[in-house]
Short mmCIF file of C-alpha atoms and ligand atoms in Angstrom, two decimals:
data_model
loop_
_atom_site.label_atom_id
_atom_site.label_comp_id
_atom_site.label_asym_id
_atom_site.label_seq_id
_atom_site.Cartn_x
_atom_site.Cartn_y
_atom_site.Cartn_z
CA UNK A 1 -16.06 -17.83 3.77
CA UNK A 2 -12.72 -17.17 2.08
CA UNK A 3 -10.55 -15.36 3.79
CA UNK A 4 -9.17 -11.86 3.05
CA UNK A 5 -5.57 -11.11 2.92
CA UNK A 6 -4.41 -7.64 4.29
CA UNK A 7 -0.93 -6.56 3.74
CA UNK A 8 0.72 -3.98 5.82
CA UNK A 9 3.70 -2.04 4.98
CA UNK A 10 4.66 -0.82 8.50
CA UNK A 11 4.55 -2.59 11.99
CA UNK A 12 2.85 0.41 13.39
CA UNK A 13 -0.19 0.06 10.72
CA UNK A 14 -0.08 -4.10 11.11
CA UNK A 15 -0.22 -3.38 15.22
CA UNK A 16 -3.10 -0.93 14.43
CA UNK A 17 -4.90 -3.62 12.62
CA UNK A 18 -4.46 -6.42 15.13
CA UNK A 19 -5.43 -4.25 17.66
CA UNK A 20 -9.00 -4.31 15.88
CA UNK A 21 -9.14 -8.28 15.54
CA UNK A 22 -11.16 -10.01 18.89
CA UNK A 23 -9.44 -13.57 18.27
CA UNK A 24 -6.16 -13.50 15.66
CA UNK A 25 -4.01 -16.67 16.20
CA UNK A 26 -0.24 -16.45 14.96
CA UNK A 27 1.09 -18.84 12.06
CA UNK A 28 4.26 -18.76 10.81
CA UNK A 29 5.78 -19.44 7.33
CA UNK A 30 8.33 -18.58 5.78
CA UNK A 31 9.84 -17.02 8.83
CA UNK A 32 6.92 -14.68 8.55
CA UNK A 33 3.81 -14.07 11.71
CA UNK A 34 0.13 -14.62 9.44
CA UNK A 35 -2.46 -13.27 11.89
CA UNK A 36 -5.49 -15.61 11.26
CA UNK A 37 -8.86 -14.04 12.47
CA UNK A 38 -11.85 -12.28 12.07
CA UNK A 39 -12.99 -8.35 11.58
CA UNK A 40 -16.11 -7.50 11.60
CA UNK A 41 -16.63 -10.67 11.60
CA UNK A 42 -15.17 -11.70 7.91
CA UNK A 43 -12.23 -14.05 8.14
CA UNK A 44 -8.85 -12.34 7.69
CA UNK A 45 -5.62 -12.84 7.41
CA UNK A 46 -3.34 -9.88 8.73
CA UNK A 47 0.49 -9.83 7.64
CA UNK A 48 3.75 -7.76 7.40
CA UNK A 49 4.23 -7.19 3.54
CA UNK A 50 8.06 -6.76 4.48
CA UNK A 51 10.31 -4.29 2.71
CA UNK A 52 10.88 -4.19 -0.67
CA UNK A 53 8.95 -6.23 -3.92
CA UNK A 54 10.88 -9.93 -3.22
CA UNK A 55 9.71 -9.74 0.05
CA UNK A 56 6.53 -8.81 -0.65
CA UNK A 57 5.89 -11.45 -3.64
CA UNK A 58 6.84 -14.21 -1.34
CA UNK A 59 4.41 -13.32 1.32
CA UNK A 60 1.70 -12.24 -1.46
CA UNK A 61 2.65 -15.71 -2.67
CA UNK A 62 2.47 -17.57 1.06
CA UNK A 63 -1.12 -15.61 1.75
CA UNK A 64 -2.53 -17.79 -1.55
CA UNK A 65 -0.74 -21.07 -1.43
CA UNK A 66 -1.41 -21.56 2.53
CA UNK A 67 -4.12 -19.41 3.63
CA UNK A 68 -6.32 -19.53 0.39
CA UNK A 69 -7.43 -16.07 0.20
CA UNK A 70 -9.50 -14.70 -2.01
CA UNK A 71 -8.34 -10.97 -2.58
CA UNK A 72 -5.76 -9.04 -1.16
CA UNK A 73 -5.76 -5.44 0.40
CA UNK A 74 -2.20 -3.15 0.79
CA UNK A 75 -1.83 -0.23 2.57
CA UNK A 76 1.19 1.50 3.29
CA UNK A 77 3.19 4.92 2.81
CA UNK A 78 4.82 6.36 -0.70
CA UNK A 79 6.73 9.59 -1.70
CA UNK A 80 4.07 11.58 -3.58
CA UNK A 81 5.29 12.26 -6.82
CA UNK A 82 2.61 13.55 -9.41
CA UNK A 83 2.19 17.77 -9.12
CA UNK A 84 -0.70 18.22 -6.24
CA UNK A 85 0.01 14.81 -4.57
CA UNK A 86 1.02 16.31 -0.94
CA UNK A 87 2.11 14.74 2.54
CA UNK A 88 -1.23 13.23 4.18
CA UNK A 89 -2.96 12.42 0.72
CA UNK A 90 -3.87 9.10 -0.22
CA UNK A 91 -3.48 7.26 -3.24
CA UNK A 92 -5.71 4.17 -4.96
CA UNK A 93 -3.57 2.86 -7.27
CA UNK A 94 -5.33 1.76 -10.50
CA UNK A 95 -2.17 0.00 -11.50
CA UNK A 96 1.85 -0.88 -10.27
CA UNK A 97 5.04 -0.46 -12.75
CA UNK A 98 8.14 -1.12 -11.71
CA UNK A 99 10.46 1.68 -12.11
CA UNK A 100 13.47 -0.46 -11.61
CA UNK A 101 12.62 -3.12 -14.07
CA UNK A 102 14.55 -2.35 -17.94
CA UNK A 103 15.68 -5.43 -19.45
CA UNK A 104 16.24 -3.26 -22.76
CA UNK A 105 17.35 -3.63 -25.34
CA UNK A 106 15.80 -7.26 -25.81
CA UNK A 107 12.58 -5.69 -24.04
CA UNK A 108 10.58 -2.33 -23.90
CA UNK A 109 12.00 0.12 -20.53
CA UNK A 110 9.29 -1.22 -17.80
CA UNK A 111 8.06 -4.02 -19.44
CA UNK A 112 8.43 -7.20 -17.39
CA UNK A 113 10.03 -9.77 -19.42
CA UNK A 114 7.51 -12.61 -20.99
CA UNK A 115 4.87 -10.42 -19.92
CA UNK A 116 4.16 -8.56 -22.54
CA UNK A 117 3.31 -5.58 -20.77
CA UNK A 118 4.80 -3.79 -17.71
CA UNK A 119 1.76 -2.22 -15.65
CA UNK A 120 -0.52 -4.60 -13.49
CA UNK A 121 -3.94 -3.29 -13.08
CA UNK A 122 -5.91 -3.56 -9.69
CA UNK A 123 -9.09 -5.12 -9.44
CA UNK A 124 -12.05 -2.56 -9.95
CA UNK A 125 -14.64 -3.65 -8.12
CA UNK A 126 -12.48 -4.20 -5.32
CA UNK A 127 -11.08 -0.46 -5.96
CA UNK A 128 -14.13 1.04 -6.06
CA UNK A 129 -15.63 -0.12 -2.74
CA UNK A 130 -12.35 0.86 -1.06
CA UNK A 131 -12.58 3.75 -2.85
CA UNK A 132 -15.64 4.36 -0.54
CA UNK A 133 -14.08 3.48 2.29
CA UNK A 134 -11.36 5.62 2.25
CA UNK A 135 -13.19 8.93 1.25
CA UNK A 136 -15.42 8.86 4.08
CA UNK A 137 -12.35 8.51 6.06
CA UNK A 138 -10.64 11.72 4.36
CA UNK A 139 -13.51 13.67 5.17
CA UNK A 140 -13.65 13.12 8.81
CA UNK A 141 -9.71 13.20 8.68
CA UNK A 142 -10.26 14.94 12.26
CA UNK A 143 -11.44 11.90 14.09
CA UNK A 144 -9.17 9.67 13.18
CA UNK A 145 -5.89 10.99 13.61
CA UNK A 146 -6.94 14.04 16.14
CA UNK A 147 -6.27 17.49 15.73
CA UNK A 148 -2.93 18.05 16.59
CA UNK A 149 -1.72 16.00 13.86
CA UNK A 150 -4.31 17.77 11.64
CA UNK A 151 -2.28 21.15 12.27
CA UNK A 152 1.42 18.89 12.87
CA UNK A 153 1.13 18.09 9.14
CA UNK A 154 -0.72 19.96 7.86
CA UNK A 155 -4.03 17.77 6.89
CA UNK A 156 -6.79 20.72 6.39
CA UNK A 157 -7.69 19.56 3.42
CA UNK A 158 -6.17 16.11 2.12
CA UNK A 159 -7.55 14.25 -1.09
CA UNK A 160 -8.10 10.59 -2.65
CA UNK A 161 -5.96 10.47 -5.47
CA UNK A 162 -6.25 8.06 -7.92
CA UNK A 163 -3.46 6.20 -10.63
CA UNK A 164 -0.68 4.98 -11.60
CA UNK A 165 1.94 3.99 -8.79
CA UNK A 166 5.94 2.93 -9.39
CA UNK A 167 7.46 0.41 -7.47
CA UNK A 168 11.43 -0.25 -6.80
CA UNK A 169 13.84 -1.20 -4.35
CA UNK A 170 14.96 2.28 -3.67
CA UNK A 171 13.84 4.52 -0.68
CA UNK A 172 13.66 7.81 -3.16
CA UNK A 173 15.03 10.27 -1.05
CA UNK A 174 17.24 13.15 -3.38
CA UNK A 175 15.12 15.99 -5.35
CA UNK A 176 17.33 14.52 -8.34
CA UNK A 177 16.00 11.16 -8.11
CA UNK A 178 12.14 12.07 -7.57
CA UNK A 179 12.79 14.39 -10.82
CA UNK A 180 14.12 11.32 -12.81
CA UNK A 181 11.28 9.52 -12.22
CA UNK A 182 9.20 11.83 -12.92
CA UNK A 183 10.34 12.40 -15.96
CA UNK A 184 10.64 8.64 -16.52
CA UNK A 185 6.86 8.12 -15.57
CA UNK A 186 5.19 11.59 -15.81
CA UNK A 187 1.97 9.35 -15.02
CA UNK A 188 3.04 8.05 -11.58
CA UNK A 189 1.10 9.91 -8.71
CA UNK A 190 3.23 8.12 -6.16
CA UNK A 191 6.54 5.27 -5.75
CA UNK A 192 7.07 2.81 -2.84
CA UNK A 193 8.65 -0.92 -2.69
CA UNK A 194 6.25 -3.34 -3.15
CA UNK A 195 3.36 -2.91 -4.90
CA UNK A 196 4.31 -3.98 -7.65
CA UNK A 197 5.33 -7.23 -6.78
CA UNK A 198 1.97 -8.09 -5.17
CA UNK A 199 0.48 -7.07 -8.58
CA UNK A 200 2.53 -9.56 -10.63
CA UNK A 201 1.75 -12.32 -7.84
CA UNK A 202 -2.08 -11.26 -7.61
CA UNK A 203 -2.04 -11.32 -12.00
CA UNK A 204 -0.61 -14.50 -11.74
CA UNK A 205 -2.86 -16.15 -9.55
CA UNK A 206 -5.84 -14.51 -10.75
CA UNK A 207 -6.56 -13.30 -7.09
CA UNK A 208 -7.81 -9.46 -6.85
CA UNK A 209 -5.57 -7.33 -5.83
CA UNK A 210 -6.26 -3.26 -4.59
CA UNK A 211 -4.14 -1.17 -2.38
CA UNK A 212 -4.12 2.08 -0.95
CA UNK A 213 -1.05 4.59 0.10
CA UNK A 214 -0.98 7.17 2.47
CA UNK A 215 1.91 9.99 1.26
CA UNK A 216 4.60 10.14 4.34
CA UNK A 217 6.70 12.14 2.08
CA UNK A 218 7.62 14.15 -1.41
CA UNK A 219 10.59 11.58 -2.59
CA UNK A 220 12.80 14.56 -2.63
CA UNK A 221 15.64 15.73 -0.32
CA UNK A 222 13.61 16.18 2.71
CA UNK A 223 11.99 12.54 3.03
CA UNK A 224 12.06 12.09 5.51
CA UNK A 225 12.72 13.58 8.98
CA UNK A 226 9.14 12.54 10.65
CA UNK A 227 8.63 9.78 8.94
CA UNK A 228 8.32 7.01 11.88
CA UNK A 229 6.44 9.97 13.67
CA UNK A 230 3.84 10.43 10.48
CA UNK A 231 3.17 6.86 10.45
CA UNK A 232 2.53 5.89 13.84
CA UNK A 233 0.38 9.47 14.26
CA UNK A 234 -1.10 9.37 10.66
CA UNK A 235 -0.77 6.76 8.25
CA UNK A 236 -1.51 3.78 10.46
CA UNK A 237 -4.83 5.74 11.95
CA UNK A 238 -6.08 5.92 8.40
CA UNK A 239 -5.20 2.80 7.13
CA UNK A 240 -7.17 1.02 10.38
CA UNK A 241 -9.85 3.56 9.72
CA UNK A 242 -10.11 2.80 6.03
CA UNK A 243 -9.94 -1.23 6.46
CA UNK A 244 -12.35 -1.09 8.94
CA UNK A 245 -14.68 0.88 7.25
CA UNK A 246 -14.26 -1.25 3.95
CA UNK A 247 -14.88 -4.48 5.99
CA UNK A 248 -18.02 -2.58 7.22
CA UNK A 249 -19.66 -2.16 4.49
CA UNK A 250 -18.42 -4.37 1.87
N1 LIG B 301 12.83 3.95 7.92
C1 LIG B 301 11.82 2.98 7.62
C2 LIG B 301 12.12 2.43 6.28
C3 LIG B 301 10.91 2.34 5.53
S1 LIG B 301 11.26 1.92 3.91
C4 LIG B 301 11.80 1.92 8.68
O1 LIG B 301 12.45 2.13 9.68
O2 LIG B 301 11.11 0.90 8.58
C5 LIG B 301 10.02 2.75 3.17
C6 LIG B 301 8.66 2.15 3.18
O3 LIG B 301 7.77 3.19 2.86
C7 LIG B 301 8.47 1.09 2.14
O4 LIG B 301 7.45 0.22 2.54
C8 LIG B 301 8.04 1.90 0.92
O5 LIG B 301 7.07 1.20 0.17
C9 LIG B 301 7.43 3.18 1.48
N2 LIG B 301 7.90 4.48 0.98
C10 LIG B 301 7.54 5.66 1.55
N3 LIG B 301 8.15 6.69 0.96
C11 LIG B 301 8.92 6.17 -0.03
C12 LIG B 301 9.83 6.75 -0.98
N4 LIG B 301 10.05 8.06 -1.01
N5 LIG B 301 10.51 5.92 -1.80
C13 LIG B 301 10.29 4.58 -1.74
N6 LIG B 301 9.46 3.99 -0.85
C14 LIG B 301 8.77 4.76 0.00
#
């Protein structure tokens, strides 16, 4: 069986997620740990995306070449950025821009050079059964992450957003930045560092490619002061939760 690649944004969600594999073996390339092993009992491999969208094309790129796998799953966190998209949501992106890429004038703002276009669309039939996955998470939100942190932050009644998400190398943390973008992309429900790179990489290989976000924060002047708290008491749990209902019932 080909193997499954899962990226994960955060050690706490990767930890989470080898917690859940009976038999991973480490390899390392390219100074990065690939956890080789199996989840309900489909063969996965189980990696640290790294910060930022180099870093994450060159392990996107290192989870094809060496480990062959077929598809690729992200999760992570983002700053929520559409109106409505609020801390403990979770967005499946439908496709990745970069918000830092303008090579204009000689190309379109966005659009990555030779291209021809600047968003990269995720694979919909791998969307759609993660899309599964992750609202019968949300609606038991309760027994995954407990119910303190249901009252902590405020997770009464979180959605499953779906869209458009913006990529850079930029932790948006100022009100005026998370308005400029906005502006820039009124479509973008959400922006983090790497998902666009995988994208490009998953485009290029012809590999499908979905991903899901958890929002840690709004992008604005507050993100974020409980950020490592969020994701070790929220984001990861879900993320687990989600994966391993996916790899359920795939
Ligand atoms: N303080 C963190 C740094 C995380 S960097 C640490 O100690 O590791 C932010 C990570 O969360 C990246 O993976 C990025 O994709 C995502 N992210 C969450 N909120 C974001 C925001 N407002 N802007 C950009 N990336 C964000």
């Amino acid at each position: 069986m080909t193997p499954i690649g899962i990226m994960s944004a955060m050690h706490e969600e990767l930890a989470a997620v080898l917690q859940a594999l009976p038999d991973e073996q480490r390899v390392q390339v390219a100074g990065r740990d690939f956890w080789q092993g199996h989840w309900h009992g489909r063969p996965v491999v189980a990696v640290l995306s790294r910060i930022g969208k180099v870093a994450a094309a060159t392990t996107a790129t290192a989870l094809i070449e060496r480990f062959g796998v077929g598809q690729i799953v992200f999760t992570g966190v983002a700053g929520g950025l559409g109106s409505g998209v609020k801390v403990g949501d979770v967005v499946l992106a439908h496709g990745f821009v970069q918000h830092d890429m303008d090579a204009s004038p000689l190309f379109p703002k966005h659009e990555v050079p030779l291209y021809g276009r600047s968003r990269f669309e995720t694979d919909v039939d791998l969307s759609a059964s993660l899309r599964d996955a992750a609202r019968a998470v949300l609606a038991q939100v309760a027994d995954h992450v407990g119910p303190e942190a249901v009252s902590e932050f405020d997770l009464q009644s979180v959605r499953l957003h779906e869209g458009l998400i913006a990529s850079g190398d930029r932790f948006v943390s100022t009100t005026a930045e998370c308005r400029s973008l906005q502006q820039a992309l009124p479509e973008a429900l959400a922006v983090e560092m790497e998902g666009a790179a995988v994208a490009q990489v998953c485009a290029d290989y012809g590999v499908p490619f979905a991903a899901l976000r958890t929002i840690s924060d709004r992008a604005d002047d507050d993100a974020h002061a409980d950020f490592s708290r969020f994701i070790r008491a929220v984001a990861s749990r879900y993320s687990v939760a989600m994966l391993s209902q996916w790899l359920k019932n795939p």
